[in-house]
mmCIF file with all atom_site columns, C-alpha atoms in Angstrom:
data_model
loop_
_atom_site.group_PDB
_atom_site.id
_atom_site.type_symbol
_atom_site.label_atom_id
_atom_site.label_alt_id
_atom_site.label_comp_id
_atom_site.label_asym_id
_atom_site.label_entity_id
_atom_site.label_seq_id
_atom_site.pdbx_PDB_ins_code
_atom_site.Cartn_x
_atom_site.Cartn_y
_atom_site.Cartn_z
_atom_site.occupancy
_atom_site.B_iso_or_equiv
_atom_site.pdbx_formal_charge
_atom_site.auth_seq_id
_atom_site.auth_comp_id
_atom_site.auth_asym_id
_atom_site.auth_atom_id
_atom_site.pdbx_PDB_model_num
ATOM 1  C CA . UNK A 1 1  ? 0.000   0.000  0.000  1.00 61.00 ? 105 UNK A CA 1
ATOM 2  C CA . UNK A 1 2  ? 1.502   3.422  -1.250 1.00 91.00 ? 106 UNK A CA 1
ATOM 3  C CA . UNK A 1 3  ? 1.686   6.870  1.538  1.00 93.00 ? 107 UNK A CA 1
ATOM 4  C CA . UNK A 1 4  ? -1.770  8.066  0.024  1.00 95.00 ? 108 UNK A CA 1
ATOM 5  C CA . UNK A 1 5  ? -3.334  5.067  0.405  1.00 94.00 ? 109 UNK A CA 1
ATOM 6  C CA . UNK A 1 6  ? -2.373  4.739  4.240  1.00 94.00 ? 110 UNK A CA 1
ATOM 7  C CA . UNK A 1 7  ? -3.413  8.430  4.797  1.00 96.00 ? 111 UNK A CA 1
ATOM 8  C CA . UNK A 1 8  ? -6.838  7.756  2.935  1.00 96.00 ? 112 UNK A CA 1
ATOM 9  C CA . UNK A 1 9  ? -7.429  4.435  4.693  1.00 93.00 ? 113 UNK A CA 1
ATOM 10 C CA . UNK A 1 10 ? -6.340  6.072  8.083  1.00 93.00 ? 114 UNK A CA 1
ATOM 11 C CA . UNK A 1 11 ? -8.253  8.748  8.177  1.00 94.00 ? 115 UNK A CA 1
ATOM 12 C CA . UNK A 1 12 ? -11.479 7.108  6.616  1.00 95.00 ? 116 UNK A CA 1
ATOM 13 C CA . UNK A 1 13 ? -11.121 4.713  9.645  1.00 90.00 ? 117 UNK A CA 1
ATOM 14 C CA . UNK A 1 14 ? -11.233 7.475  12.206 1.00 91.00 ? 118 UNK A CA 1
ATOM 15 C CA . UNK A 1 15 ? -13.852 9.044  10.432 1.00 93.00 ? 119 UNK A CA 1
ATOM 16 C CA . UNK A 1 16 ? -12.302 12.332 9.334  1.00 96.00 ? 120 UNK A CA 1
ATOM 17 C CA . UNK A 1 17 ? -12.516 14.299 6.662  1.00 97.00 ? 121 UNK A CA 1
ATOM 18 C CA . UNK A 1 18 ? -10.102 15.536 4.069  1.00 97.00 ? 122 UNK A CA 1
ATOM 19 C CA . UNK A 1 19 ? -10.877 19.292 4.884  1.00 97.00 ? 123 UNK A CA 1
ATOM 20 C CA . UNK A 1 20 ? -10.729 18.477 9.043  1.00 98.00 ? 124 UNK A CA 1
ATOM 21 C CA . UNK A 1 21 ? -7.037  16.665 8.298  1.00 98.00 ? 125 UNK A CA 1
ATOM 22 C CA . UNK A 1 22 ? -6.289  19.867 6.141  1.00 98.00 ? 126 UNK A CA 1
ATOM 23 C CA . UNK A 1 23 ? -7.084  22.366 8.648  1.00 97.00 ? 127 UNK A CA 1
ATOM 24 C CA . UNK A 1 24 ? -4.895  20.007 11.430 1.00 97.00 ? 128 UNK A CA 1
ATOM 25 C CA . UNK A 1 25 ? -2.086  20.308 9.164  1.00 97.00 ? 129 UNK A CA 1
ATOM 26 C CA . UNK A 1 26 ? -2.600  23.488 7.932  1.00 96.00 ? 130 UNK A CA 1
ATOM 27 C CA . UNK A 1 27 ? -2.949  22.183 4.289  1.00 96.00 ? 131 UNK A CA 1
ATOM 28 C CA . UNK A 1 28 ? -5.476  22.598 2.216  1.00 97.00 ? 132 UNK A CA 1
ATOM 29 C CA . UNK A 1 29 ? -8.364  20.052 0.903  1.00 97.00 ? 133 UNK A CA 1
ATOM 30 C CA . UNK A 1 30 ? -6.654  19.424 -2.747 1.00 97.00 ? 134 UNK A CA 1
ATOM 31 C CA . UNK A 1 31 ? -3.329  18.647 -1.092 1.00 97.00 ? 135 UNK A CA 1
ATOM 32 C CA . UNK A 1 32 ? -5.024  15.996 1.008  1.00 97.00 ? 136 UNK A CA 1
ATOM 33 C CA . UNK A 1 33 ? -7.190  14.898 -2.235 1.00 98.00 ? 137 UNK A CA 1
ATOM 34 C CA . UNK A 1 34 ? -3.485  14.822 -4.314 1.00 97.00 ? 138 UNK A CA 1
ATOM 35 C CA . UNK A 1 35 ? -1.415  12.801 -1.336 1.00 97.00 ? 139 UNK A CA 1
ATOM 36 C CA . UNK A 1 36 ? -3.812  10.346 -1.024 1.00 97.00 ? 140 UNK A CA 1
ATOM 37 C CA . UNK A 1 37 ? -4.721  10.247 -5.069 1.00 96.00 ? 141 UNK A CA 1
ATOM 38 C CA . UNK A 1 38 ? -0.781  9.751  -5.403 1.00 93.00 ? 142 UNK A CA 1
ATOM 39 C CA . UNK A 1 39 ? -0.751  13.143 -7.593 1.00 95.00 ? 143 UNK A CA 1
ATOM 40 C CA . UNK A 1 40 ? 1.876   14.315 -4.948 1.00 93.00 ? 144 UNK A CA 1
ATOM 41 C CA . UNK A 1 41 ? 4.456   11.314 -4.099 1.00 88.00 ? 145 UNK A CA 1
ATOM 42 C CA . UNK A 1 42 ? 6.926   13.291 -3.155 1.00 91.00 ? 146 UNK A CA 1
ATOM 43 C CA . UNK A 1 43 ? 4.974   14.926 0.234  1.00 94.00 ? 147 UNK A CA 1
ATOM 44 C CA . UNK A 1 44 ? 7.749   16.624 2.530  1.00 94.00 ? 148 UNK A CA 1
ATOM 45 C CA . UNK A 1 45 ? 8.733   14.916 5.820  1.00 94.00 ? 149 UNK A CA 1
ATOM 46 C CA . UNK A 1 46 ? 7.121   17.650 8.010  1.00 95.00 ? 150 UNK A CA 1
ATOM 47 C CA . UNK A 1 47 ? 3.960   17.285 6.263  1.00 96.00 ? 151 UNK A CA 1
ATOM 48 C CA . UNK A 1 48 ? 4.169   13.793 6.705  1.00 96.00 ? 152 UNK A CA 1
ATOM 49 C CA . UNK A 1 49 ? 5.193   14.203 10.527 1.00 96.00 ? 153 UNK A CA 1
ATOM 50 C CA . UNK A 1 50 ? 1.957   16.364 10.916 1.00 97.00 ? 154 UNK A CA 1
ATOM 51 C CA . UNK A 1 51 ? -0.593  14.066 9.434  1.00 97.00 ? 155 UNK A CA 1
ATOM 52 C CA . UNK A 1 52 ? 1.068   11.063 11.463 1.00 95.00 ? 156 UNK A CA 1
ATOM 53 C CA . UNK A 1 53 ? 0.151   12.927 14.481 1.00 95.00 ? 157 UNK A CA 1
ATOM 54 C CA . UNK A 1 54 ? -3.443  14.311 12.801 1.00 96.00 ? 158 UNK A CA 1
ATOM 55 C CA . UNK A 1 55 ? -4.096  10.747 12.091 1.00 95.00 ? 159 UNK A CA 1
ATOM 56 C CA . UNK A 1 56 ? -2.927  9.259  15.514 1.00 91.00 ? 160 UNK A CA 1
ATOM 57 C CA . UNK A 1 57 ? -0.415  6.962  14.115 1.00 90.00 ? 161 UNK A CA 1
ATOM 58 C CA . UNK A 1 58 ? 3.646   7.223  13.128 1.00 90.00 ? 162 UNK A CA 1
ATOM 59 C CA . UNK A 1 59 ? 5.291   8.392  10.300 1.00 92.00 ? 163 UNK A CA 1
ATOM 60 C CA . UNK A 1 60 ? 6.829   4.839  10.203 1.00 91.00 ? 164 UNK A CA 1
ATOM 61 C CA . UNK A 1 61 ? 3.035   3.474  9.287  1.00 90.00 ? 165 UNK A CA 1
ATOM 62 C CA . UNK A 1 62 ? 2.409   5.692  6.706  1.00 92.00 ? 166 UNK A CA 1
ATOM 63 C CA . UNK A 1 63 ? 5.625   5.823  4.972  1.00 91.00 ? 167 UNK A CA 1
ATOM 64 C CA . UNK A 1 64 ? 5.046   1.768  4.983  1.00 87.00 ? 168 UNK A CA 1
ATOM 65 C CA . UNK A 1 65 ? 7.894   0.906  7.309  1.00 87.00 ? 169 UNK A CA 1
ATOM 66 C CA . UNK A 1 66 ? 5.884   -0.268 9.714  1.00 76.00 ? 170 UNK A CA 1
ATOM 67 C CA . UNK A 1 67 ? 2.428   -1.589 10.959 1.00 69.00 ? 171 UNK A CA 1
ATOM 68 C CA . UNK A 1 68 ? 0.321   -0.190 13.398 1.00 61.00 ? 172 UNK A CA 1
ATOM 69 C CA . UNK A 1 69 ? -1.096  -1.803 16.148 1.00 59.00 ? 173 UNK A CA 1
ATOM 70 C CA . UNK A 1 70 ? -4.996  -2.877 16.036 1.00 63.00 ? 174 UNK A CA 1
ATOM 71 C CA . UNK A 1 71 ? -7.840  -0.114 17.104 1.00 67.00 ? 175 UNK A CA 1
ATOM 72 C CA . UNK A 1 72 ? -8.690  -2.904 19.516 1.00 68.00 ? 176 UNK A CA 1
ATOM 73 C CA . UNK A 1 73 ? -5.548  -3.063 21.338 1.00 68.00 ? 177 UNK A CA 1
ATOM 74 C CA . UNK A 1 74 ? -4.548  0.532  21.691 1.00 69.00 ? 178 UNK A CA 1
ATOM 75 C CA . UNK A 1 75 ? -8.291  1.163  23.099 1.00 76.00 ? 179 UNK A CA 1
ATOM 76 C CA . UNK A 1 76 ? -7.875  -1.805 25.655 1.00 76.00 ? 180 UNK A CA 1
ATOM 77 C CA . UNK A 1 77 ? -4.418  -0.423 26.572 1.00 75.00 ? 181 UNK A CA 1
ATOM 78 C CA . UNK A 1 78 ? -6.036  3.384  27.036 1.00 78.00 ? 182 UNK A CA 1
ATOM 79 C CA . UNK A 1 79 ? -9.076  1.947  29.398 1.00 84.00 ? 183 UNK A CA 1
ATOM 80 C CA . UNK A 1 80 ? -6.281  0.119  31.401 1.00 82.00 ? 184 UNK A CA 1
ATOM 81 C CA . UNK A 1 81 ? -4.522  3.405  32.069 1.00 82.00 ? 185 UNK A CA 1
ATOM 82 C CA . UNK A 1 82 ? -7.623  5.162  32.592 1.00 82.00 ? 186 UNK A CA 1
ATOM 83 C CA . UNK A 1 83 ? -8.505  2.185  35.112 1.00 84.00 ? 187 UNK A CA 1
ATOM 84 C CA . UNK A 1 84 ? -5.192  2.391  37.054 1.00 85.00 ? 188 UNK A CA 1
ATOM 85 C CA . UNK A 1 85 ? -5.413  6.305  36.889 1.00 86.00 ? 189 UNK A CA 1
ATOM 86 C CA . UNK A 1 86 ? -9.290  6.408  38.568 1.00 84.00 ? 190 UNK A CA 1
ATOM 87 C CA . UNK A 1 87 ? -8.656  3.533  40.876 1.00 83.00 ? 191 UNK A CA 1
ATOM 88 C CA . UNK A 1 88 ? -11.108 1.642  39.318 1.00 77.00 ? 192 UNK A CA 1
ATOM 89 C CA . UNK A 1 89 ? -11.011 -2.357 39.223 1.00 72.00 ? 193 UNK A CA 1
ATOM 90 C CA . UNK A 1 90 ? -12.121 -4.237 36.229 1.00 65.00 ? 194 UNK A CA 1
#
């Protein structure tokens, strides 16, 4: 799967839109359209750093280095901290 296609997948998954992602990293909607269309291949490495973060996921995953962890996981892992945090048993 190319960048664009991990930024379109991404952010379809965490139900946002092109223009929301575009005003996070202060882009506009047709650069988000052309990144994930693979018009632009060549995005820059701080654009790339920004949607990461927009998208709640690493630079790593989109650039296709690596693979992120399941939805499922990282939510279990974020009610376990919230648990420990409140003092709240399962």
């Amino acid at each position: 799967m190319e960048v664009g296609h991990r930024i379109k997948a991404r952010r379809k998954e965490i139900g946002m839109s092109q223009i929301e992602l575009a005003e996070k990293v202060q882009s506009t909607k047709q650069n988000i359209y052309k990144y994930e269309n693979g018009i632009i291949t060549n995005i820059p490495s701080d654009k790339i750093e920004a949607i990461a973060t927009a998208l709640h996921t690493s630079p790593a995953y989109l650039m296709g280095w690596d693979e992120p962890e399941p939805t499922n996981i990282i939510i279990a892992k974020n009610i376990k901290k919230y648990r420990e945090r409140m003092g709240v048993s399962k």
